[in-house]
Amino acid sequence: MRIVIAGGHGQIALRLERLLAVRGYEVAGIIRDRTQGDDLREAGAEPVLCDLESATVEHVAGILQGAEAAVFAAGAGPGSGIARKDTVDRGAAVLFADAAERAGVRRFLIVSSMGANAQHEGDEVFDAYLRAKGEADDHVRTRLGLEWTVLRPGSLVDDPGTGLVRLEAHAGGGAVPRDDVAAVLAELLETPATAGLTLELVAGSVPVAVAVKDVAGN
């Protein structure tokens, strides 16, 4: 299976690339800075240079051609302002979903955020972030050609992963290690029965594989 990850140099994406490469998948990560390429190669992924803020749907669809799954894990980052929350967290996600649908990619995961809501009110940067994420999620869920899953982690931390999570439609507030977010994404990719679900993720007491099987109804 070939899997293409948008935001390929992100902290979650690099972890996911390593996991998928170990499992024998062919992994490509989209980056906008060619100097990041060696980090992706070290993780076992092929770097693909593309700026999702300026690319066309046709160009990105070409990158996705032949892939069986796509993961949107890009983000404008904590130092970015309101404008880039719109162009990356919303705009790039919409573009990537449309391109995946055009390329015939069925399985599609998007890394969102707990609290994402297109109707979220407020004028701060984080408010704009939650609105952008909510709008992106809403758009993905309208793509009839995609078998989508929306994953909404709680506060992200760099503590080592425990492999124990709470994964539910409404998991409540909390934090979750990036290691465990990547592990859940890898399991979701291998569990097509989770298509059509919007899931919240925080640290918990259930092993990752069991948590994913539980939400899939297995």
CSV table of C-alpha atoms in Angstrom, one decimal:
chain,number,residue,atom,x,y,z
A,1,MET,CA,0.0,0.0,0.0
A,2,ARG,CA,1.3,3.5,-0.9
A,3,ILE,CA,0.3,6.2,1.6
A,4,VAL,CA,0.9,9.9,1.1
A,5,ILE,CA,1.1,12.2,4.1
A,6,ALA,CA,0.6,16.0,3.9
A,7,GLY,CA,2.8,17.9,6.3
A,8,GLY,CA,5.4,15.1,6.1
A,9,HIS,CA,7.9,16.8,8.3
A,10,GLY,CA,5.5,17.5,11.2
A,11,GLN,CA,6.1,15.9,14.5
A,12,ILE,CA,3.2,13.5,14.2
A,13,ALA,CA,3.9,12.8,10.5
A,14,LEU,CA,7.5,11.7,11.1
A,15,ARG,CA,6.4,9.3,13.9
A,16,LEU,CA,3.7,7.9,11.6
A,17,GLU,CA,6.2,7.5,8.7
A,18,ARG,CA,8.5,5.5,10.9
A,19,LEU,CA,5.6,3.2,12.0
A,20,LEU,CA,4.3,2.7,8.5
A,21,ALA,CA,7.8,2.0,7.0
A,22,VAL,CA,8.4,-0.6,9.7
A,23,ARG,CA,5.1,-2.3,8.7
A,24,GLY,CA,6.3,-2.5,5.1
A,25,TYR,CA,4.2,0.3,3.6
A,26,GLU,CA,5.5,2.6,0.8
A,27,VAL,CA,5.3,6.0,2.4
A,28,ALA,CA,5.6,9.5,0.8
A,29,GLY,CA,5.6,12.7,2.8
A,30,ILE,CA,4.8,16.1,1.2
A,31,ILE,CA,7.1,18.9,2.4
A,32,ARG,CA,7.6,22.5,1.3
A,33,ASP,CA,11.3,22.8,2.3
A,34,ARG,CA,13.7,20.5,0.4
A,35,THR,CA,16.2,20.6,3.3
A,36,GLN,CA,13.7,18.5,5.3
A,37,GLY,CA,14.1,15.6,2.8
A,38,ASP,CA,16.9,13.8,4.7
A,39,ASP,CA,14.7,13.6,7.9
A,40,LEU,CA,12.0,11.9,5.9
A,41,ARG,CA,14.4,9.5,4.3
A,42,GLU,CA,15.7,8.6,7.7
A,43,ALA,CA,12.1,7.9,8.8
A,44,GLY,CA,11.7,5.6,5.8
A,45,ALA,CA,9.6,7.9,3.7
A,46,GLU,CA,10.0,9.4,0.2
A,47,PRO,CA,10.1,13.2,0.3
A,48,VAL,CA,7.8,15.0,-2.2
A,49,LEU,CA,8.3,18.7,-2.6
A,50,CYS,CA,5.0,20.7,-2.9
A,51,ASP,CA,3.6,23.8,-1.3
A,52,LEU,CA,0.0,23.1,-0.5
A,53,GLU,CA,-0.7,26.7,0.1
A,54,SER,CA,-0.1,27.5,-3.6
A,55,ALA,CA,-0.5,24.2,-5.4
A,56,THR,CA,-3.5,23.3,-7.6
A,57,VAL,CA,-5.8,20.4,-7.1
A,58,GLU,CA,-4.6,18.9,-10.4
A,59,HIS,CA,-0.9,19.0,-9.2
A,60,VAL,CA,-1.6,17.4,-5.9
A,61,ALA,CA,-3.9,14.8,-7.5
A,62,GLY,CA,-0.9,13.8,-9.6
A,63,ILE,CA,1.2,13.3,-6.5
A,64,LEU,CA,-1.6,11.2,-5.0
A,65,GLN,CA,-2.1,9.1,-8.2
A,66,GLY,CA,-1.8,5.4,-7.3
A,67,ALA,CA,-1.9,5.9,-3.5
A,68,GLU,CA,-4.3,3.7,-1.5
A,69,ALA,CA,-4.5,6.2,1.4
A,70,ALA,CA,-3.8,9.8,2.3
A,71,VAL,CA,-3.3,11.5,5.6
A,72,PHE,CA,-3.6,15.2,6.2
A,73,ALA,CA,-1.2,16.0,9.1
A,74,ALA,CA,-0.1,19.5,8.1
A,75,GLY,CA,-0.5,22.6,10.2
A,76,ALA,CA,0.5,26.2,10.2
A,77,GLY,CA,2.2,25.8,13.5
A,78,PRO,CA,2.0,27.5,16.9
A,79,GLY,CA,3.9,30.6,15.7
A,80,SER,CA,1.6,31.4,12.8
A,81,GLY,CA,-1.1,34.0,12.6
A,82,ILE,CA,-4.8,34.0,11.7
A,83,ALA,CA,-4.2,34.2,8.0
A,84,ARG,CA,-2.2,31.0,7.9
A,85,LYS,CA,-4.7,29.2,10.0
A,86,ASP,CA,-7.0,29.7,7.1
A,87,THR,CA,-4.6,29.0,4.2
A,88,VAL,CA,-3.0,25.8,5.8
A,89,ASP,CA,-5.3,24.4,8.5
A,90,ARG,CA,-8.4,24.9,6.4
A,91,GLY,CA,-7.3,25.7,2.8
A,92,ALA,CA,-4.6,23.1,2.4
A,93,ALA,CA,-6.8,20.4,4.0
A,94,VAL,CA,-9.6,21.2,1.6
A,95,LEU,CA,-7.2,21.1,-1.3
A,96,PHE,CA,-5.7,17.8,-0.2
A,97,ALA,CA,-9.2,16.2,0.3
A,98,ASP,CA,-10.4,17.4,-3.1
A,99,ALA,CA,-7.1,16.1,-4.8
A,100,ALA,CA,-7.4,12.7,-3.1
A,101,GLU,CA,-11.0,12.4,-4.3
A,102,ARG,CA,-9.9,13.4,-7.9
A,103,ALA,CA,-7.0,10.9,-7.8
A,104,GLY,CA,-9.3,8.0,-6.7
A,105,VAL,CA,-7.7,7.6,-3.3
A,106,ARG,CA,-10.4,6.0,-1.1
A,107,ARG,CA,-9.0,6.0,2.5
A,108,PHE,CA,-8.5,9.5,3.9
A,109,LEU,CA,-7.5,10.5,7.5
A,110,ILE,CA,-7.3,14.1,8.7
A,111,VAL,CA,-5.6,15.1,12.0
A,112,SER,CA,-7.9,17.7,13.5
A,113,SER,CA,-8.1,19.1,17.0
A,114,MET,CA,-10.4,18.5,19.9
A,115,GLY,CA,-12.8,21.5,20.0
A,116,ALA,CA,-12.7,22.1,16.3
A,117,ASN,CA,-15.9,23.8,15.2
A,118,ALA,CA,-16.6,25.9,12.2
A,119,GLN,CA,-19.0,28.0,14.4
A,120,HIS,CA,-16.5,28.6,17.2
A,121,GLU,CA,-16.5,32.2,18.3
A,122,GLY,CA,-13.6,34.5,19.3
A,123,ASP,CA,-11.0,36.7,17.8
A,124,GLU,CA,-7.8,35.1,19.1
A,125,VAL,CA,-5.4,33.1,16.9
A,126,PHE,CA,-6.5,29.8,18.7
A,127,ASP,CA,-10.1,30.7,18.0
A,128,ALA,CA,-9.3,31.0,14.3
A,129,TYR,CA,-7.4,27.7,14.5
A,130,LEU,CA,-10.4,25.9,15.9
A,131,ARG,CA,-12.7,27.4,13.2
A,132,ALA,CA,-10.3,26.5,10.4
A,133,LYS,CA,-10.0,22.9,11.7
A,134,GLY,CA,-13.8,22.7,12.0
A,135,GLU,CA,-14.3,24.0,8.5
A,136,ALA,CA,-11.8,21.5,7.1
A,137,ASP,CA,-13.4,18.6,8.9
A,138,ASP,CA,-16.9,19.7,7.6
A,139,HIS,CA,-15.5,19.7,4.1
A,140,VAL,CA,-13.9,16.3,4.3
A,141,ARG,CA,-17.1,14.8,5.6
A,142,THR,CA,-18.9,16.0,2.4
A,143,ARG,CA,-16.5,14.1,0.1
A,144,LEU,CA,-18.6,11.2,-1.1
A,145,GLY,CA,-15.6,9.6,-2.8
A,146,LEU,CA,-13.5,9.3,0.4
A,147,GLU,CA,-13.7,6.8,3.1
A,148,TRP,CA,-12.7,9.4,5.7
A,149,THR,CA,-11.9,9.4,9.4
A,150,VAL,CA,-11.5,12.6,11.4
A,151,LEU,CA,-9.1,12.2,14.4
A,152,ARG,CA,-9.3,15.0,17.0
A,153,PRO,CA,-6.5,14.7,19.5
A,154,GLY,CA,-6.5,16.6,22.8
A,155,SER,CA,-3.5,18.7,23.8
A,156,LEU,CA,-0.3,17.3,22.2
A,157,VAL,CA,2.7,16.5,24.4
A,158,ASP,CA,6.1,15.1,23.7
A,159,ASP,CA,6.1,12.6,26.6
A,160,PRO,CA,6.9,9.0,25.5
A,161,GLY,CA,3.8,7.2,24.3
A,162,THR,CA,2.2,4.7,26.6
A,163,GLY,CA,0.2,2.8,24.0
A,164,LEU,CA,-2.8,3.4,26.2
A,165,VAL,CA,-5.6,5.8,25.0
A,166,ARG,CA,-9.2,6.8,25.2
A,167,LEU,CA,-10.6,6.9,21.7
A,168,GLU,CA,-14.3,7.8,21.5
A,169,ALA,CA,-16.7,10.1,19.7
A,170,HIS,CA,-16.6,12.3,22.9
A,171,ALA,CA,-13.5,11.5,24.9
A,172,GLY,CA,-13.6,14.6,27.2
A,173,GLY,CA,-10.6,16.9,27.7
A,174,GLY,CA,-7.1,15.9,28.2
A,175,ALA,CA,-3.6,15.5,26.7
A,176,VAL,CA,-2.1,12.8,24.5
A,177,PRO,CA,1.5,12.0,23.5
A,178,ARG,CA,2.3,12.5,19.8
A,179,ASP,CA,3.7,9.0,19.8
A,180,ASP,CA,0.2,7.6,20.6
A,181,VAL,CA,-1.5,9.9,18.0
A,182,ALA,CA,0.8,8.4,15.4
A,183,ALA,CA,0.1,4.8,16.6
A,184,VAL,CA,-3.7,5.4,16.4
A,185,LEU,CA,-3.4,6.8,12.9
A,186,ALA,CA,-1.5,3.7,11.8
A,187,GLU,CA,-4.2,1.5,13.2
A,188,LEU,CA,-6.9,3.5,11.7
A,189,LEU,CA,-5.3,3.2,8.3
A,190,GLU,CA,-5.5,-0.6,8.7
A,191,THR,CA,-9.1,-0.5,10.0
A,192,PRO,CA,-11.4,0.6,7.1
A,193,ALA,CA,-14.5,0.0,9.3
A,194,THR,CA,-13.6,3.3,11.1
A,195,ALA,CA,-14.5,5.2,7.9
A,196,GLY,CA,-17.2,7.8,8.5
A,197,LEU,CA,-16.3,8.4,12.1
A,198,THR,CA,-15.1,11.6,13.9
A,199,LEU,CA,-13.1,10.5,16.9
A,200,GLU,CA,-11.6,12.3,19.9
A,201,LEU,CA,-8.3,11.0,21.4
A,202,VAL,CA,-6.7,11.5,24.8
A,203,ALA,CA,-4.4,9.4,27.0
A,204,GLY,CA,-6.3,6.6,28.6
A,205,SER,CA,-6.2,3.0,29.7
A,206,VAL,CA,-7.1,1.0,26.5
A,207,PRO,CA,-4.4,-0.4,24.2
A,208,VAL,CA,-4.3,1.4,20.9
A,209,ALA,CA,-5.2,-1.6,18.8
A,210,VAL,CA,-8.1,-2.5,21.1
A,211,ALA,CA,-9.4,1.1,21.2
A,212,VAL,CA,-9.5,1.2,17.4
A,213,LYS,CA,-11.3,-2.1,17.1
A,214,ASP,CA,-13.8,-1.0,19.7
A,215,VAL,CA,-14.8,2.1,17.7
A,216,ALA,CA,-14.9,0.1,14.6
A,217,GLY,CA,-17.4,-2.3,16.2
A,218,ASN,CA,-15.1,-5.3,15.9
